[in-house]
Short mmCIF file of C-alpha atoms in Angstrom, two decimals:
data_model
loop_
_atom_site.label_atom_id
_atom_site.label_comp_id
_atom_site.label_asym_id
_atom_site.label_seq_id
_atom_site.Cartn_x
_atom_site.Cartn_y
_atom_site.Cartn_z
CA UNK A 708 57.97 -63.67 18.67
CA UNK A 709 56.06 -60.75 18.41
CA UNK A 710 56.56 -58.32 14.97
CA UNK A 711 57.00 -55.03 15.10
CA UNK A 712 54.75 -53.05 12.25
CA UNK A 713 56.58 -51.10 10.27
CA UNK A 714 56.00 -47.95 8.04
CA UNK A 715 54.77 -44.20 8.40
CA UNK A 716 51.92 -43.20 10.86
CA UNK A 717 49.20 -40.55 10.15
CA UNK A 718 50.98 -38.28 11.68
CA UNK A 719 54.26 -38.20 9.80
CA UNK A 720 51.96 -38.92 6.69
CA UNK A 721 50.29 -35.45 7.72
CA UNK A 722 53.63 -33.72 8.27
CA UNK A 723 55.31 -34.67 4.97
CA UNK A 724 52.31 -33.50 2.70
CA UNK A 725 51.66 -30.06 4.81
CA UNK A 726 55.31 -29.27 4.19
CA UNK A 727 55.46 -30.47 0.34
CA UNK A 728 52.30 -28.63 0.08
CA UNK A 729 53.68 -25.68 1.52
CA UNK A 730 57.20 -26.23 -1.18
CA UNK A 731 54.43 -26.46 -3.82
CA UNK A 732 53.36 -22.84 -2.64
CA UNK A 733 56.64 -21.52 -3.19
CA UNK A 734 57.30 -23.19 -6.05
CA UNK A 735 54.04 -21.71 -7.84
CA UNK A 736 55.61 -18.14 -6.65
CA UNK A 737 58.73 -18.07 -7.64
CA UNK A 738 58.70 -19.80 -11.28
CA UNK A 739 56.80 -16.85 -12.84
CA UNK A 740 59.73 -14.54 -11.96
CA UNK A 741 62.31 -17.27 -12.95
CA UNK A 742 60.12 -17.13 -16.29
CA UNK A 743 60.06 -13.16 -16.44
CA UNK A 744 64.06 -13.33 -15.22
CA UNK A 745 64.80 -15.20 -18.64
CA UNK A 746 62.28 -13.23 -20.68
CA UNK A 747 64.42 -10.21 -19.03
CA UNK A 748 67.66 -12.31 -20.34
CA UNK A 749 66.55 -12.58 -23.56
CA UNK A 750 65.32 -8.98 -24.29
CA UNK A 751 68.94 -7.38 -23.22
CA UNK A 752 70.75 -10.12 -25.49
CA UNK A 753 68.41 -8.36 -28.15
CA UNK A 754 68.69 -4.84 -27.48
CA UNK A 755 72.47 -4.67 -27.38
CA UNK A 756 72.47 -4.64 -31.81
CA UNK A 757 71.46 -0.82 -30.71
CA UNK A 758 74.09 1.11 -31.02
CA UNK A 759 73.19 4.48 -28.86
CA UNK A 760 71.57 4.24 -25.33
CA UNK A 761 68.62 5.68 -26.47
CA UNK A 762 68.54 2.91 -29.17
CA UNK A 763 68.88 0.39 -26.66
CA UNK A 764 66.53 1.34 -24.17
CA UNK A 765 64.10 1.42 -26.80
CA UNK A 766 64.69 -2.16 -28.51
CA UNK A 767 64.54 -3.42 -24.91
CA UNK A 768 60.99 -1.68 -24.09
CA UNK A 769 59.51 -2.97 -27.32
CA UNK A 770 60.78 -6.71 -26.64
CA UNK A 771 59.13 -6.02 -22.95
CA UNK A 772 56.24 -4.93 -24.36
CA UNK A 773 56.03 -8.44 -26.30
CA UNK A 774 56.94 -10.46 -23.85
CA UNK A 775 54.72 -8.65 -21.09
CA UNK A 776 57.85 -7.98 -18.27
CA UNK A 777 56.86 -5.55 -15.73
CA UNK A 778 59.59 -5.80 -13.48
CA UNK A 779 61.95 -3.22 -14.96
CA UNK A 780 61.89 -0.64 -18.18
CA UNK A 781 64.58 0.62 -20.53
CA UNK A 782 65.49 3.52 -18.22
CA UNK A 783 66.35 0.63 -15.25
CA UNK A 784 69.52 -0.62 -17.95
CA UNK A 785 72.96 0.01 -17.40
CA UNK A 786 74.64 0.36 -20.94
CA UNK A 787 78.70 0.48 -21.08
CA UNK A 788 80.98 -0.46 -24.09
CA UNK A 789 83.25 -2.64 -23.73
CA UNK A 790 85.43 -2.59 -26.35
CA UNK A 791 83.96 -2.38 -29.57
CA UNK A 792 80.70 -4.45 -28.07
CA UNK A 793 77.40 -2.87 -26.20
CA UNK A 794 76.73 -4.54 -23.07
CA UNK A 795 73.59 -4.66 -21.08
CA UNK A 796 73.36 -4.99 -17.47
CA UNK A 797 69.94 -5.17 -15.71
CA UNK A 798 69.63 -6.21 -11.24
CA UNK A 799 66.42 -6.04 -9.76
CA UNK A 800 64.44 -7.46 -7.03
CA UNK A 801 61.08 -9.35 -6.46
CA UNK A 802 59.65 -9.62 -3.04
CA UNK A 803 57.16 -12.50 -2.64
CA UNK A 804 54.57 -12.31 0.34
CA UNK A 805 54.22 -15.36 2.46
CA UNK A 806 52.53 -15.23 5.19
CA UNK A 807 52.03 -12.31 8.20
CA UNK A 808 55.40 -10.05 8.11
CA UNK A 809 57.47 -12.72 6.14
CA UNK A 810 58.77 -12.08 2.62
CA UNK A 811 60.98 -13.99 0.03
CA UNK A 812 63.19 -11.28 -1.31
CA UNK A 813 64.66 -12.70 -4.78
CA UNK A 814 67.68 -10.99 -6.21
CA UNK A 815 68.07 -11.25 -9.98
CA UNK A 816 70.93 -9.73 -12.42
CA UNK A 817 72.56 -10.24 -15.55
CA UNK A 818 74.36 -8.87 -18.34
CA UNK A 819 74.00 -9.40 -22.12
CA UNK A 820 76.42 -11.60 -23.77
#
């Protein structure tokens, strides 16, 4: 009886690490703005203690200015009251280049809790 081999060839040995490679890639791209998204997160949570606009805007640029976010300013907020509470809202977008015309268009937003 003959015995069939078993297992991966080259080939599909090639295939799987060119695409994990390529979801490395990715990977490397997007976690900076996941890290700036809850540096973002963390600055509104701080700058609603202001209790004017102006205040807040200001408490959020100085936290952005810490924490080195580039992706929006205090003028980009959306302050409301609700209640007797400030609330921050913040949406944005970050476009990552792939390759050629292709483009990973992330969508983040939040509000301060």
């Amino acid at each position: 009886m003959k015995r069939q081999q078993r297992g991966i060839s080259f080939i599909g040995l090639l295939f799987i690490c060119i695409v994990l490679v390529c979801a490395g890639i990715v990977a490397a791209q997007v976690f900076p703005t996941l890290v700036e998204y809850q540096n973002i997160t963390k600055a509104a949570n701080k700058a609603k203690e202001g209790s004017t606009v102006t205040e807040v805007r200001t408490i959020f640029d100085k936290a952005a200015q810490i924490d080195d976010i580039k992706a929006i300013t205090g003028k980009d907020l959306e302050v409301t009251k609700e209640g007797d509470r400030t609330v921050v809202t913040f949406a944005y977008t970050k476009e990552i280049h792939m390759a050629g015309p292709a483009y990973l268009l992330l969508k983040y937003s939040n509000k301060s809790k």
